[in-house]
PDB file of C-alpha atoms in Angstrom:
ATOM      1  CA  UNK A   1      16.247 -22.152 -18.567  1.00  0.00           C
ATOM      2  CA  UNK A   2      18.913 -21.413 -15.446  1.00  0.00           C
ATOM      3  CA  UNK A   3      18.405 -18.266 -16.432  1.00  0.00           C
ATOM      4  CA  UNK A   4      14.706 -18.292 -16.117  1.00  0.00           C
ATOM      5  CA  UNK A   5      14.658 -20.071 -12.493  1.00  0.00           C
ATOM      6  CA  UNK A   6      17.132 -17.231 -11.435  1.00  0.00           C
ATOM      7  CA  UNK A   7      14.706 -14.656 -12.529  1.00  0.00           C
ATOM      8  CA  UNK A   8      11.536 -16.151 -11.077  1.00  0.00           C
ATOM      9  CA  UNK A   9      13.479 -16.918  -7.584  1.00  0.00           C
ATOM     10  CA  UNK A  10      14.538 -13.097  -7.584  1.00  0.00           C
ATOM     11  CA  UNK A  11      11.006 -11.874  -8.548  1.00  0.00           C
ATOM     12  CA  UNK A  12       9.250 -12.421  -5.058  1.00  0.00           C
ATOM     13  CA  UNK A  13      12.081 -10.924  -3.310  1.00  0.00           C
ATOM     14  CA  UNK A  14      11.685  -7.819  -5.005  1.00  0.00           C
ATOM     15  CA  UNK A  15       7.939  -8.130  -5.065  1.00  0.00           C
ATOM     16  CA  UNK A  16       7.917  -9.066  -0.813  1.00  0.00           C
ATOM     17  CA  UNK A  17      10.111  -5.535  -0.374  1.00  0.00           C
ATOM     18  CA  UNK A  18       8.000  -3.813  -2.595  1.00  0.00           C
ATOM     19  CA  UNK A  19       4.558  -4.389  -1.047  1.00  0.00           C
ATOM     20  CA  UNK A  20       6.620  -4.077   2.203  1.00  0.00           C
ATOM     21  CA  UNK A  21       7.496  -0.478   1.039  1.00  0.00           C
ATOM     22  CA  UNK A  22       3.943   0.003  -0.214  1.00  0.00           C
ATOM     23  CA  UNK A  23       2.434  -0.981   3.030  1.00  0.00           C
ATOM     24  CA  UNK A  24       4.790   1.598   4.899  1.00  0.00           C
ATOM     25  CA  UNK A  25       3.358   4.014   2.598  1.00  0.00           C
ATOM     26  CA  UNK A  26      -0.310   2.945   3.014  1.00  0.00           C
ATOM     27  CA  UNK A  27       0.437   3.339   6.577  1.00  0.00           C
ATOM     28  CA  UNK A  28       1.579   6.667   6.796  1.00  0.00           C
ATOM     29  CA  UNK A  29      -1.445   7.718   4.895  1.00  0.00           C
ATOM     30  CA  UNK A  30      -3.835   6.278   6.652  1.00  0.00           C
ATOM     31  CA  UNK A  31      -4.485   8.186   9.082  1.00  0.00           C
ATOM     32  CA  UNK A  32      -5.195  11.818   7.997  1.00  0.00           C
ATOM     33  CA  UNK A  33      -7.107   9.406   4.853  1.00  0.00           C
ATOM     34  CA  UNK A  34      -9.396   8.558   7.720  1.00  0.00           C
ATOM     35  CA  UNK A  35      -9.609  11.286   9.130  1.00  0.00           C
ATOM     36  CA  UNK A  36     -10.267  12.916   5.965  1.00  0.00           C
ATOM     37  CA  UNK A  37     -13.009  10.360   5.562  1.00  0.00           C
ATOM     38  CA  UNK A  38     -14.653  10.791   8.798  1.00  0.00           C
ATOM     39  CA  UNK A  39     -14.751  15.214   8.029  1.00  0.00           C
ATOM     40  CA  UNK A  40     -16.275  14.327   4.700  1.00  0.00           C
ATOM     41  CA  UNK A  41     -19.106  11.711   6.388  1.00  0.00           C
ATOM     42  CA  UNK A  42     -19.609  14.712   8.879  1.00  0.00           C
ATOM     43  CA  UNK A  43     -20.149  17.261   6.617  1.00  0.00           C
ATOM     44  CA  UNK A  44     -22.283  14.682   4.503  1.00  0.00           C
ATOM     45  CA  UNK A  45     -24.524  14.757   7.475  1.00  0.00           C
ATOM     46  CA  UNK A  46     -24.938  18.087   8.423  1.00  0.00           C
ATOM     47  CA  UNK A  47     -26.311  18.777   4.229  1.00  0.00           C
TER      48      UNK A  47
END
């Protein structure tokens, strides 16, 4: 059971500095992803 708790206390640390790492990455991307968007709805609406 100790063993359990120790595991499920650890969990959302590595969780939290995963989605932490994610975000960074999400981040970086986002803009030329936007930017990519925005050249995609403009050549949408020249067609």
């Amino acid at each position: 059971m100790s063993a359990q708790k120790v595991y499920f206390s650890d969990w959302p640390v590595k969780w939290g500095s995963f989605v932490v790492e994610l975000n960074f990455k999400l981040k970086s991307l986002e803009v030329p992803f936007l930017r990519a968007i925005e050249f995609h709805g403009y050549i949408l609406k020249k067609e």
